[in-house]
PDB file of C-alpha atoms in Angstrom:
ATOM      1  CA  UNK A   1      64.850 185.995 -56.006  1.00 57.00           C
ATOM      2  CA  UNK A   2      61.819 184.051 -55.412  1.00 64.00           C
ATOM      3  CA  UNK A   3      63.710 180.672 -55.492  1.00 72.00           C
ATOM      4  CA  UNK A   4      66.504 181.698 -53.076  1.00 78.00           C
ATOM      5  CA  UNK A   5      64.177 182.575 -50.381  1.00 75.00           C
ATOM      6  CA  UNK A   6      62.197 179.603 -50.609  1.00 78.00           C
ATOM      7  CA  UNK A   7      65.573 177.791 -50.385  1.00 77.00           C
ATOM      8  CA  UNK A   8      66.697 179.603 -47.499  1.00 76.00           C
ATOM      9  CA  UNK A   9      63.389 179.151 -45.762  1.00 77.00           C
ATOM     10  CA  UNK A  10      62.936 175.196 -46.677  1.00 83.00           C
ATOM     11  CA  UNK A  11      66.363 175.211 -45.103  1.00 82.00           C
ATOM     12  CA  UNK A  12      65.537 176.846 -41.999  1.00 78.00           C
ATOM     13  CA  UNK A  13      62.894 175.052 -41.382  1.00 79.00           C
ATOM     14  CA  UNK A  14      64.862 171.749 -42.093  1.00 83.00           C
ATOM     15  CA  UNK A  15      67.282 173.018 -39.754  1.00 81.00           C
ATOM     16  CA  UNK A  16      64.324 173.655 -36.824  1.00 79.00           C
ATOM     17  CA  UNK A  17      63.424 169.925 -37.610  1.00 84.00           C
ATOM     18  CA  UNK A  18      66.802 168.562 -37.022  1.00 83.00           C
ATOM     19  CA  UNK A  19      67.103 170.345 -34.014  1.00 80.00           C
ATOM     20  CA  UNK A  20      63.590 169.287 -33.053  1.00 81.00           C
ATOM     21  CA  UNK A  21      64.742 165.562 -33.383  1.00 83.00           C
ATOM     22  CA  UNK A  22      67.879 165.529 -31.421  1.00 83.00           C
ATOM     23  CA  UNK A  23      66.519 167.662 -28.488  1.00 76.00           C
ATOM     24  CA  UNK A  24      63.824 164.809 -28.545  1.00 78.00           C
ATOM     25  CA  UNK A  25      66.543 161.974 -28.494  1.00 80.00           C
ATOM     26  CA  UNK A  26      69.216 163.932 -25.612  1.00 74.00           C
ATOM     27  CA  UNK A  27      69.193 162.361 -22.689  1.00 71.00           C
ATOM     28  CA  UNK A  28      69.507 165.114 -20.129  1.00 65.00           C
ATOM     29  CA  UNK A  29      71.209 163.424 -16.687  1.00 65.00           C
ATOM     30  CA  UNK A  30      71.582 165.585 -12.986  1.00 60.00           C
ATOM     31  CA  UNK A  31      74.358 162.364 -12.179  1.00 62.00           C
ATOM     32  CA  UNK A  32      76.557 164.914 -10.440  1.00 61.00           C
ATOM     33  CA  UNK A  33      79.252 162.685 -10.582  1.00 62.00           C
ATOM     34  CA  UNK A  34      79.722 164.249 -14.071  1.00 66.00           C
ATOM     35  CA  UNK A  35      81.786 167.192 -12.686  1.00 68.00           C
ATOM     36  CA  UNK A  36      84.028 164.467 -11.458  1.00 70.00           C
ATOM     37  CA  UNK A  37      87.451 163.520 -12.491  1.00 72.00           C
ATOM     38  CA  UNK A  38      87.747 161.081 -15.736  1.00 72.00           C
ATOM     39  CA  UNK A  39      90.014 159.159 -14.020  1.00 77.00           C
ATOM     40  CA  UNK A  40      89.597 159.362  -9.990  1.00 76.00           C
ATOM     41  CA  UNK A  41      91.688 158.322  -7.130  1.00 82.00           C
ATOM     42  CA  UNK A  42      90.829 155.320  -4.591  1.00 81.00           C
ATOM     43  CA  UNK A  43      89.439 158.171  -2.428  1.00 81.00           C
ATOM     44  CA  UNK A  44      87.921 159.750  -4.837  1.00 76.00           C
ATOM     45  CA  UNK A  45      86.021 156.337  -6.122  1.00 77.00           C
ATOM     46  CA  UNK A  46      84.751 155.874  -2.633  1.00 77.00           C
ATOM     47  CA  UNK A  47      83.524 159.151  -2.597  1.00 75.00           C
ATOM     48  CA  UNK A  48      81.414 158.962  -5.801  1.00 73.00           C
ATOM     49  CA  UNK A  49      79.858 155.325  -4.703  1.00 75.00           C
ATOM     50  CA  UNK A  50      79.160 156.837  -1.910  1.00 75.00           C
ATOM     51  CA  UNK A  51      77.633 159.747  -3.644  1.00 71.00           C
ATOM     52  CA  UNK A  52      75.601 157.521  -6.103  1.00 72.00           C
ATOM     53  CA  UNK A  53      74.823 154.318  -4.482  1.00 72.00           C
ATOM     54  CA  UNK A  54      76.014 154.253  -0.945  1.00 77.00           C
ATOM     55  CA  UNK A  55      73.527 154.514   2.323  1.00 79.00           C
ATOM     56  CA  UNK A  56      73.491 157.479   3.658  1.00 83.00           C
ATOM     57  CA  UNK A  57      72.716 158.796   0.135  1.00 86.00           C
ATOM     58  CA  UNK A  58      69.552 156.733  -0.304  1.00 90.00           C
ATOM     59  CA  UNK A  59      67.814 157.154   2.965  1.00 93.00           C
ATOM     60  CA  UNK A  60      65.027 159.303   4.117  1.00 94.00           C
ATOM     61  CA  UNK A  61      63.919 160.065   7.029  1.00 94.00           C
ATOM     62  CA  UNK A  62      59.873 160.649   7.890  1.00 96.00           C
ATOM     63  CA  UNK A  63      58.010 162.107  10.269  1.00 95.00           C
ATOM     64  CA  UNK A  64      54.393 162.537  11.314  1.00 95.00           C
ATOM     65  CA  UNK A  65      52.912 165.275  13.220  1.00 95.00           C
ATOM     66  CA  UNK A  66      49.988 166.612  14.236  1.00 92.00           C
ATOM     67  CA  UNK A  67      47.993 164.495  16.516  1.00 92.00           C
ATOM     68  CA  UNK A  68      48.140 162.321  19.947  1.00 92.00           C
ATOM     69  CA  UNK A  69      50.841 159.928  20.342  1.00 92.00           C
ATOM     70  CA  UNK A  70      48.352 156.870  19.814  1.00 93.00           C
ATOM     71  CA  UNK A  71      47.175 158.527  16.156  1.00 93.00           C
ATOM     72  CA  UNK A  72      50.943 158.997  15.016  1.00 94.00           C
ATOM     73  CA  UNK A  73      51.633 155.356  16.542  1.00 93.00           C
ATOM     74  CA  UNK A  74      48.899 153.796  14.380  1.00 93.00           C
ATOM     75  CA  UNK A  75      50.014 155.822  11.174  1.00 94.00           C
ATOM     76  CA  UNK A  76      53.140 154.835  11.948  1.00 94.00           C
ATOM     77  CA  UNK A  77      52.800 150.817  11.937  1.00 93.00           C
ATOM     78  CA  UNK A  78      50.006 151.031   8.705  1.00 94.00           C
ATOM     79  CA  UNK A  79      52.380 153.180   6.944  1.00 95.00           C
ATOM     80  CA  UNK A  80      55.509 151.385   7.405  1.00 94.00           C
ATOM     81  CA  UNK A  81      53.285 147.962   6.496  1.00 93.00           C
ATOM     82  CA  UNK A  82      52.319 149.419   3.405  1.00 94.00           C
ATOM     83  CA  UNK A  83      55.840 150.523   2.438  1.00 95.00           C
ATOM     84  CA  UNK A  84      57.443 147.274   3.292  1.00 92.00           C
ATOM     85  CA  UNK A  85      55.496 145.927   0.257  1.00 91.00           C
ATOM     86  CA  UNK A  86      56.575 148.709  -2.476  1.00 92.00           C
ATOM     87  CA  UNK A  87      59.737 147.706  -4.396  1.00 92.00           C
ATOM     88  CA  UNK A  88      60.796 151.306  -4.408  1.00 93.00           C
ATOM     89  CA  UNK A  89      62.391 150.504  -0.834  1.00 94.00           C
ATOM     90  CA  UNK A  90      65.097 148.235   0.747  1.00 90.00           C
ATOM     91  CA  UNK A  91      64.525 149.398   4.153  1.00 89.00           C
ATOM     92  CA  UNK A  92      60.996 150.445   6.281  1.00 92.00           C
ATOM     93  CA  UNK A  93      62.125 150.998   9.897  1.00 91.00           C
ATOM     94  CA  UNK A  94      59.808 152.526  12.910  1.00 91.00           C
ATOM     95  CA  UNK A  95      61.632 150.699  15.651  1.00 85.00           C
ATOM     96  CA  UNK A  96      58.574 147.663  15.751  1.00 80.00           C
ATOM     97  CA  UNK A  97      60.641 143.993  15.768  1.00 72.00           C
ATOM     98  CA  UNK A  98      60.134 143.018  12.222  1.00 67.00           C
ATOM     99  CA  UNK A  99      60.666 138.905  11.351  1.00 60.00           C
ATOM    100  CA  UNK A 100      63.268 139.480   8.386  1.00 63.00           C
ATOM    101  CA  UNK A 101      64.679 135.942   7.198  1.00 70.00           C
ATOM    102  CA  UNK A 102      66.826 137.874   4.434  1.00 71.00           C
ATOM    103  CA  UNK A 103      68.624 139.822   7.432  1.00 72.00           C
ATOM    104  CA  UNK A 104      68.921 137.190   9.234  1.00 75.00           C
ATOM    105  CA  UNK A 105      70.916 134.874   7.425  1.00 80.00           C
ATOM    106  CA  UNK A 106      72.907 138.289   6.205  1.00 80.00           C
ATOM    107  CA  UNK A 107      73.841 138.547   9.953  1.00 79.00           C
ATOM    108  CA  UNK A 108      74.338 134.761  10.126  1.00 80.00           C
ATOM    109  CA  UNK A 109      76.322 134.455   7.202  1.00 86.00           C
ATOM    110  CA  UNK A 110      78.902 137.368   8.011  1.00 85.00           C
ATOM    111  CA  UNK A 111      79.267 137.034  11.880  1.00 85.00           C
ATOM    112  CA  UNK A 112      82.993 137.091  11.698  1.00 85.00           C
ATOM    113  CA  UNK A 113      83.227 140.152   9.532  1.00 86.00           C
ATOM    114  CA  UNK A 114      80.740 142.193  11.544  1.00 84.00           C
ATOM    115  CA  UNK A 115      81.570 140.462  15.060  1.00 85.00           C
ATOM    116  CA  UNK A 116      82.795 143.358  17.506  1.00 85.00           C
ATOM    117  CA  UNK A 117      84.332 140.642  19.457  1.00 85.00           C
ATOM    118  CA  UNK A 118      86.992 139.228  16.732  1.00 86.00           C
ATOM    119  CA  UNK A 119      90.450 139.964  16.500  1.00 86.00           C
ATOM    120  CA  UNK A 120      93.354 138.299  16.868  1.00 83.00           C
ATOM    121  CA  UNK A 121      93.297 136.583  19.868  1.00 86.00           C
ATOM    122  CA  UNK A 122      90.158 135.233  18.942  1.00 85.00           C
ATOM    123  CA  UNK A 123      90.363 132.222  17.372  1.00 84.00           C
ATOM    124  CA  UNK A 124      93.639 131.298  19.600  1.00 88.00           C
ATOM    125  CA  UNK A 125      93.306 128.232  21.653  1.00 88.00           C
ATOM    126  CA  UNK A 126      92.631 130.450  24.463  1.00 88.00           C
ATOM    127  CA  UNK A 127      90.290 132.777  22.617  1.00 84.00           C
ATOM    128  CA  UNK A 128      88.027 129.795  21.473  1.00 85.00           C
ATOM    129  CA  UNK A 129      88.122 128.104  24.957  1.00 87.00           C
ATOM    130  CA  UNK A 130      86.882 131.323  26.389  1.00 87.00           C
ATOM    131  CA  UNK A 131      84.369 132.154  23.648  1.00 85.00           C
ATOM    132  CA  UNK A 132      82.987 128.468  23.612  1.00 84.00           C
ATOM    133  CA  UNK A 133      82.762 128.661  27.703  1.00 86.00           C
ATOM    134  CA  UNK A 134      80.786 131.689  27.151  1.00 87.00           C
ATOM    135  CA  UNK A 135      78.030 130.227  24.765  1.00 84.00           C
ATOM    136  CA  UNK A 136      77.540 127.525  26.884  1.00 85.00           C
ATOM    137  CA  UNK A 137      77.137 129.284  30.311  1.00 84.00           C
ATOM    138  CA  UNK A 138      74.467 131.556  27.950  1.00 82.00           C
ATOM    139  CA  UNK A 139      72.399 128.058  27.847  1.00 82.00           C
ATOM    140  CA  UNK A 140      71.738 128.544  31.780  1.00 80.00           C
ATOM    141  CA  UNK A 141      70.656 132.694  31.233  1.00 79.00           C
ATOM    142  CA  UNK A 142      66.980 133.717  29.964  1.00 75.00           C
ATOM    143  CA  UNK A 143      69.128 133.893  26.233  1.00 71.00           C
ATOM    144  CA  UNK A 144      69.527 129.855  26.809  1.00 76.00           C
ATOM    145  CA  UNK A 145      66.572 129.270  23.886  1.00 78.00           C
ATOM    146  CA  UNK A 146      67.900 131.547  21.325  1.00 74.00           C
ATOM    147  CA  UNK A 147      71.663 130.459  21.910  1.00 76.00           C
ATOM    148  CA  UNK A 148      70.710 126.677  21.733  1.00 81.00           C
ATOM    149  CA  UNK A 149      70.053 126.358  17.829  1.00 82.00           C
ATOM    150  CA  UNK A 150      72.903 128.312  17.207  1.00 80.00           C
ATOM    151  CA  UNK A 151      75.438 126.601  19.332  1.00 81.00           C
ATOM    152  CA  UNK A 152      76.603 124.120  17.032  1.00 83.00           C
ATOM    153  CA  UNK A 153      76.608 126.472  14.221  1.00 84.00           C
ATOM    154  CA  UNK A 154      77.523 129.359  15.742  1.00 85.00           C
ATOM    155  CA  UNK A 155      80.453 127.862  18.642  1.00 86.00           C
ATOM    156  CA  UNK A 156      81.812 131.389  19.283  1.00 86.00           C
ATOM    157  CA  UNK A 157      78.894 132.954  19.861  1.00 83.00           C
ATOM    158  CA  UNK A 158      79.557 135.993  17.123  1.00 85.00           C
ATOM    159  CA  UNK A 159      75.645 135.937  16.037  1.00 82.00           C
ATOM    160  CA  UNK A 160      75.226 136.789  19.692  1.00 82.00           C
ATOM    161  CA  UNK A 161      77.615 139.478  19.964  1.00 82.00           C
ATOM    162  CA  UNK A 162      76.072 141.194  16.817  1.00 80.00           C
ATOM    163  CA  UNK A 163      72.895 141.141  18.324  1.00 76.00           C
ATOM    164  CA  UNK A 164      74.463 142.150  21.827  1.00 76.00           C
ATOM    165  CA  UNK A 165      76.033 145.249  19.900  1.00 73.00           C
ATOM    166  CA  UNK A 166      72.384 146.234  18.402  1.00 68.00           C
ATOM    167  CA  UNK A 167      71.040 146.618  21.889  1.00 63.00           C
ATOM    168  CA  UNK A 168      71.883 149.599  23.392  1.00 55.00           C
ATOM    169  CA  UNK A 169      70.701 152.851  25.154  1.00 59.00           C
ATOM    170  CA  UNK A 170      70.813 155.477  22.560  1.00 61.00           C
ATOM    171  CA  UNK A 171      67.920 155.793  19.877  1.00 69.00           C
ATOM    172  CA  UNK A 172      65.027 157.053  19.497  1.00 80.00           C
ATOM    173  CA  UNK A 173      62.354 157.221  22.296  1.00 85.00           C
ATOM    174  CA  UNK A 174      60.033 153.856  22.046  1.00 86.00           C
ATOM    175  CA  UNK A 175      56.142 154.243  22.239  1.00 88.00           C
ATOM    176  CA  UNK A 176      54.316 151.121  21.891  1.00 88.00           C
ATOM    177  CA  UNK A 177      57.375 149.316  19.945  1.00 87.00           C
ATOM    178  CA  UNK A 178      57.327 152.713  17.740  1.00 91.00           C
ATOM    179  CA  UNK A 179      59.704 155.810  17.093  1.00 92.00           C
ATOM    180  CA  UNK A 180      58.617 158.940  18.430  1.00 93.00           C
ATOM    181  CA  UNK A 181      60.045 162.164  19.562  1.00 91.00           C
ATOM    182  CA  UNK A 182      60.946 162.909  23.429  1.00 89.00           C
ATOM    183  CA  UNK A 183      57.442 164.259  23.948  1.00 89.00           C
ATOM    184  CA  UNK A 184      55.262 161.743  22.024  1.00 88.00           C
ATOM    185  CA  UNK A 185      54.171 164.726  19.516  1.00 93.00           C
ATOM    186  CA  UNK A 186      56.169 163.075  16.246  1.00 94.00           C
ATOM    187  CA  UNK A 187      56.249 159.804  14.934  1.00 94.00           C
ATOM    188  CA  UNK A 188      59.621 158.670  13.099  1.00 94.00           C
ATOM    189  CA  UNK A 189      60.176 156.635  10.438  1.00 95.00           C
ATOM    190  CA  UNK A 190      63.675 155.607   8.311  1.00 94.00           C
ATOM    191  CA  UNK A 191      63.355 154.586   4.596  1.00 95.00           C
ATOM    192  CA  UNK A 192      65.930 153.554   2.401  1.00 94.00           C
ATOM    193  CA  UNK A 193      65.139 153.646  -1.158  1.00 94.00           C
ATOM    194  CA  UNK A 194      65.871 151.058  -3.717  1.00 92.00           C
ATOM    195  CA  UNK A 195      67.386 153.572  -6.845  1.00 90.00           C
ATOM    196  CA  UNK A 196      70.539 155.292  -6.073  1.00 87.00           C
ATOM    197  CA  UNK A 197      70.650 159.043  -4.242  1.00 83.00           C
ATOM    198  CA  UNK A 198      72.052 160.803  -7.276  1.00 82.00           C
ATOM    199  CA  UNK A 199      68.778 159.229  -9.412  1.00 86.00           C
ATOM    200  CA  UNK A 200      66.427 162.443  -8.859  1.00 88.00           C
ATOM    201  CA  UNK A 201      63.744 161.195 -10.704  1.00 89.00           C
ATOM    202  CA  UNK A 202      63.484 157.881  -8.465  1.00 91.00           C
ATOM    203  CA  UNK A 203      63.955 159.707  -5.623  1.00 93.00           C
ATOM    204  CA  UNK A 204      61.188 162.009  -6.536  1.00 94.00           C
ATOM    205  CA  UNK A 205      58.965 158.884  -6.658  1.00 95.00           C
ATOM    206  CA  UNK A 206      59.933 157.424  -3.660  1.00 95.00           C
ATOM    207  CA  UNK A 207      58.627 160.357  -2.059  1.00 96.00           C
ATOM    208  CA  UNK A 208      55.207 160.648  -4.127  1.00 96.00           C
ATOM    209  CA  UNK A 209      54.965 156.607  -3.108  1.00 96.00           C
ATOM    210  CA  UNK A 210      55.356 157.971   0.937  1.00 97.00           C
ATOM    211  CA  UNK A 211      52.921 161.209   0.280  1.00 96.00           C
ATOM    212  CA  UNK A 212      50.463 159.028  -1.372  1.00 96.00           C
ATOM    213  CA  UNK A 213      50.043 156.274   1.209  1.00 96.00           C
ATOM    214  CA  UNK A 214      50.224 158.905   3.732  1.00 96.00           C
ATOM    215  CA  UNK A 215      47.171 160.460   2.667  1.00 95.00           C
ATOM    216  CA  UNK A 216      45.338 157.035   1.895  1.00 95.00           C
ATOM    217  CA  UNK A 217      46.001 155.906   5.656  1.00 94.00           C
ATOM    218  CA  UNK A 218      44.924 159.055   7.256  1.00 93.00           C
ATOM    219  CA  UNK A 219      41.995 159.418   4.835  1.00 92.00           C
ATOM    220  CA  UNK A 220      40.916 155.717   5.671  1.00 90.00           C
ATOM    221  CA  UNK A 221      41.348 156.434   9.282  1.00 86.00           C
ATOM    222  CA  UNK A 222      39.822 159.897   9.187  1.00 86.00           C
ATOM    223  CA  UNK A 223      42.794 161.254  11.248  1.00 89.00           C
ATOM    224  CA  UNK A 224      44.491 164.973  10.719  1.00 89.00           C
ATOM    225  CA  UNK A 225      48.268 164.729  10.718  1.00 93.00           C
ATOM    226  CA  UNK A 226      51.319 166.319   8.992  1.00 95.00           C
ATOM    227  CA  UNK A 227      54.215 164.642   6.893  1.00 96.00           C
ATOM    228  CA  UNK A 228      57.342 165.607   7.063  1.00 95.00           C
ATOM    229  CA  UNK A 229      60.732 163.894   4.873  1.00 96.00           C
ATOM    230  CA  UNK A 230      64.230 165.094   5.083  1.00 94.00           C
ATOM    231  CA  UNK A 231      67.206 163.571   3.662  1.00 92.00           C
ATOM    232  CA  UNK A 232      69.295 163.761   0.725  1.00 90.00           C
ATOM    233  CA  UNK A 233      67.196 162.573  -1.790  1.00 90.00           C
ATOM    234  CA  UNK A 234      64.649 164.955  -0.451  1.00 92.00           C
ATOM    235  CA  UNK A 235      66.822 168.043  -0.767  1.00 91.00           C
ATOM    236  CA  UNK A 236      67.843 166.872  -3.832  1.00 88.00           C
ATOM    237  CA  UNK A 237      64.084 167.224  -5.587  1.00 92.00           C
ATOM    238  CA  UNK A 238      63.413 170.021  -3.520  1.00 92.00           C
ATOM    239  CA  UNK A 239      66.968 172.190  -5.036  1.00 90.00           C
ATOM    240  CA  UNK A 240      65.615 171.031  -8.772  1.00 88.00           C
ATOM    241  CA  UNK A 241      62.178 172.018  -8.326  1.00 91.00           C
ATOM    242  CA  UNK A 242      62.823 175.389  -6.579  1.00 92.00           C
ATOM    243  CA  UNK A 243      65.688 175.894  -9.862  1.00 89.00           C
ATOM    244  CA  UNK A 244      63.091 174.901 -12.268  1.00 89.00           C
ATOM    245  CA  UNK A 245      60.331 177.193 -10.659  1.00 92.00           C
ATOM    246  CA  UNK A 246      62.889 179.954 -10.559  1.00 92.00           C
ATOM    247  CA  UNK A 247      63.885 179.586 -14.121  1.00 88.00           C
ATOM    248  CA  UNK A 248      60.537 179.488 -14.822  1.00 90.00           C
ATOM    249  CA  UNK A 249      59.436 182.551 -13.790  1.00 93.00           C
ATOM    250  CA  UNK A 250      62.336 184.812 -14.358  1.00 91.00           C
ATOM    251  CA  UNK A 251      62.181 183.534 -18.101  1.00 86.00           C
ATOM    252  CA  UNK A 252      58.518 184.676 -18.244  1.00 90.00           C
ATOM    253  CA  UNK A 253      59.016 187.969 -16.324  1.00 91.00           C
ATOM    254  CA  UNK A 254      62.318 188.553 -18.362  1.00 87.00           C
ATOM    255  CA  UNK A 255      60.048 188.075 -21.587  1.00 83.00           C
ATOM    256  CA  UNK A 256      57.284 189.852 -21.100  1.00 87.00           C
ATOM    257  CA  UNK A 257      59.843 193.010 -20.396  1.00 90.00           C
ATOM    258  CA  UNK A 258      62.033 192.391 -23.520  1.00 83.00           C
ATOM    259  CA  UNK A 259      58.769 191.861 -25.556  1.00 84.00           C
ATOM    260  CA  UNK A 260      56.968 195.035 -23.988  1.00 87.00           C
ATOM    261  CA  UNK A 261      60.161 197.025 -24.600  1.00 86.00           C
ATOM    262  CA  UNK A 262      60.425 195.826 -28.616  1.00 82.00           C
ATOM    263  CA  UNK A 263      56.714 196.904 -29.049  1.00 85.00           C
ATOM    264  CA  UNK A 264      57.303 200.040 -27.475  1.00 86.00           C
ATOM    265  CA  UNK A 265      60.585 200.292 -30.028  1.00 83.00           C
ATOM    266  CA  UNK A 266      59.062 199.406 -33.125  1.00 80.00           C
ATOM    267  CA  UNK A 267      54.935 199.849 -32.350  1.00 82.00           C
ATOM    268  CA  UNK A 268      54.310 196.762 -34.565  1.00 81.00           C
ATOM    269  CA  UNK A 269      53.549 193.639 -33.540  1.00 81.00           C
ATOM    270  CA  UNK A 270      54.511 191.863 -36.744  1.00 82.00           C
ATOM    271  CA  UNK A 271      58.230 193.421 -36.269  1.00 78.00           C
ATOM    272  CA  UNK A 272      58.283 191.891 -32.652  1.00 77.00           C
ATOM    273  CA  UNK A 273      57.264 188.291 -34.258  1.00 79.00           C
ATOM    274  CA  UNK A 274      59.562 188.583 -36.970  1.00 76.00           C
ATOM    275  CA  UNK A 275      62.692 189.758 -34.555  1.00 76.00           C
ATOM    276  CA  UNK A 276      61.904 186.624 -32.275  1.00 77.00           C
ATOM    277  CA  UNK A 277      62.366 183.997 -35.154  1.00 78.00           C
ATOM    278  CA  UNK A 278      66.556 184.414 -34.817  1.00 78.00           C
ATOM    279  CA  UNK A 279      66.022 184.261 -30.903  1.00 76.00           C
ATOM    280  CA  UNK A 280      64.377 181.216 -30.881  1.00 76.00           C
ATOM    281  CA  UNK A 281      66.273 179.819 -33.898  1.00 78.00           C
ATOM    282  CA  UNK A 282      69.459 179.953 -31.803  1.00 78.00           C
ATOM    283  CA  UNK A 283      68.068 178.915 -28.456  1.00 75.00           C
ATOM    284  CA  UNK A 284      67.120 175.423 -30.618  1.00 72.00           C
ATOM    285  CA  UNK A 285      70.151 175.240 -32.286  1.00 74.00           C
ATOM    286  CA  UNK A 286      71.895 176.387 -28.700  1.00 72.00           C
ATOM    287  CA  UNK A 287      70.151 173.341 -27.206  1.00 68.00           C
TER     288      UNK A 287
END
């Protein structure tokens, strides 16, 4: 009798181990693209890069509140320095003119893609008569410097009309070269983070990296503001840590009743202890 229930025990307790060491080895992933079909449709496909990887997924947007425009300015351009040099981001925008080689020669090098001005009749013997005319009467405007290393490159002038399509009237209200709000009372800033938007861990420390150097800059310049991020990402740690924090506490409120009720039931602790041991054998074996 003895033997058998030192067998069944030893074999409990190598099945809690077991357990133990595959719970430790899972690899637990929020990739929503899990719930999506095995074998997806070209739509479909686009939808989930989009999803995972593409940009509107992986940007955040920042602002800073709580002091004069000047303050939030200065924030602004330290905080966006300070980002720029953090690997965790591929983009650090507050509307200042930033000297970005790598973008440049992206721009450069697919002009004719991302030219507004090419279609078909573009590279026509009328179209490039036109379009060449036009580059060099730009040599004679206030644009003459920046169109004269480009000419002989750039004939067509495309670099020029990608720029030309950049500048326009609607964006964000400029203070000082920075992005603020209509009334000056908000600075803006748009990050773009290096890991994809379904990665919720990276995306949760993308935004300690921004919290953190927030604080450091406004403790440095003993300012008072307030940080504010919204985006996907964003929501995205928010929704887990709100579910966690719920699950959290219902499991301890729902516990503390079942546990109350048992004692009240059986008026012996030991009885409660011994009743939990099948509970939480199945939740680990559940797991």
């Amino acid at each position: 009798m003895r033997s058998t229930r030192a067998v069944s025990i030893t074999l409990w307790l190598l099945l809690l181990l077991a357990c133990a060491l595959i719970i430790e080895r899972t690899q637990f992933s929020a990739d929503l693209t899990a719930f999506m079909p095995s074998e997806p449709t070209k739509n479909q496909k686009v939808f989930i890069d989009q999803l995972k990887s593409g940009a509107a997924s992986r940007l955040i947007l920042v602002g800073i509140e709580g002091a004069d425009t000047e303050t939030l300015v200065s924030i602004s351009r330290e905080m966006s320095r300070q980002l720029r040099l953090q690997q965790a981001f591929t983009l650090v925008n507050n509307g200042e003119a930033v000297d970005d080689e790598e973008k440049r020669e992206f721009i450069y090098t697919h002009r004719y893609l991302l030219s507004p001005a090419v279609d078909a009749e573009r590279f026509t013997s009328a179209g490039l008569h036109d379009a060449i005319s036009e580059s060099i009467a730009l040599l004679a405007s206030p644009a003459g410097l920046l169109v004269k290393p480009l000419l002989t490159r750039d004939p067509t002038g495309e670099t020029v009309q990608l720029l030309n399509s950049f500048n326009h009237d609607a964006g964000p209200q400029i203070y000082d070269g920075v992005w603020v709000s209509p009334q000056g009372e908000r600075a803006i800033l748009l990050l773009q983070t290096q890991v994809e938007g379904s990665d919720i861990d990276g995306q949760q420390h993308a935004m300690a990296i921004i919290q953190t150097t927030f604080e450091q800059i406004t403790k440095a310049e003993a300012v008072s503001a307030r940080l504010l991020m919204s985006g996907p990402g964003i929501f995205s740690v928010t929704s887990r840590e709100t579910i966690k924090e719920e699950v959290k506490r219902l499991s301890i409120v729902s516990t503390v009743i079942i546990i109350t009720l048992l004692l009240l039931l059986y008026r012996s602790f030991t009885a409660v202890l011994l009743g939990t041991i099948p509970v939480f054998t199945g939740i680990v074996v559940g797991i």
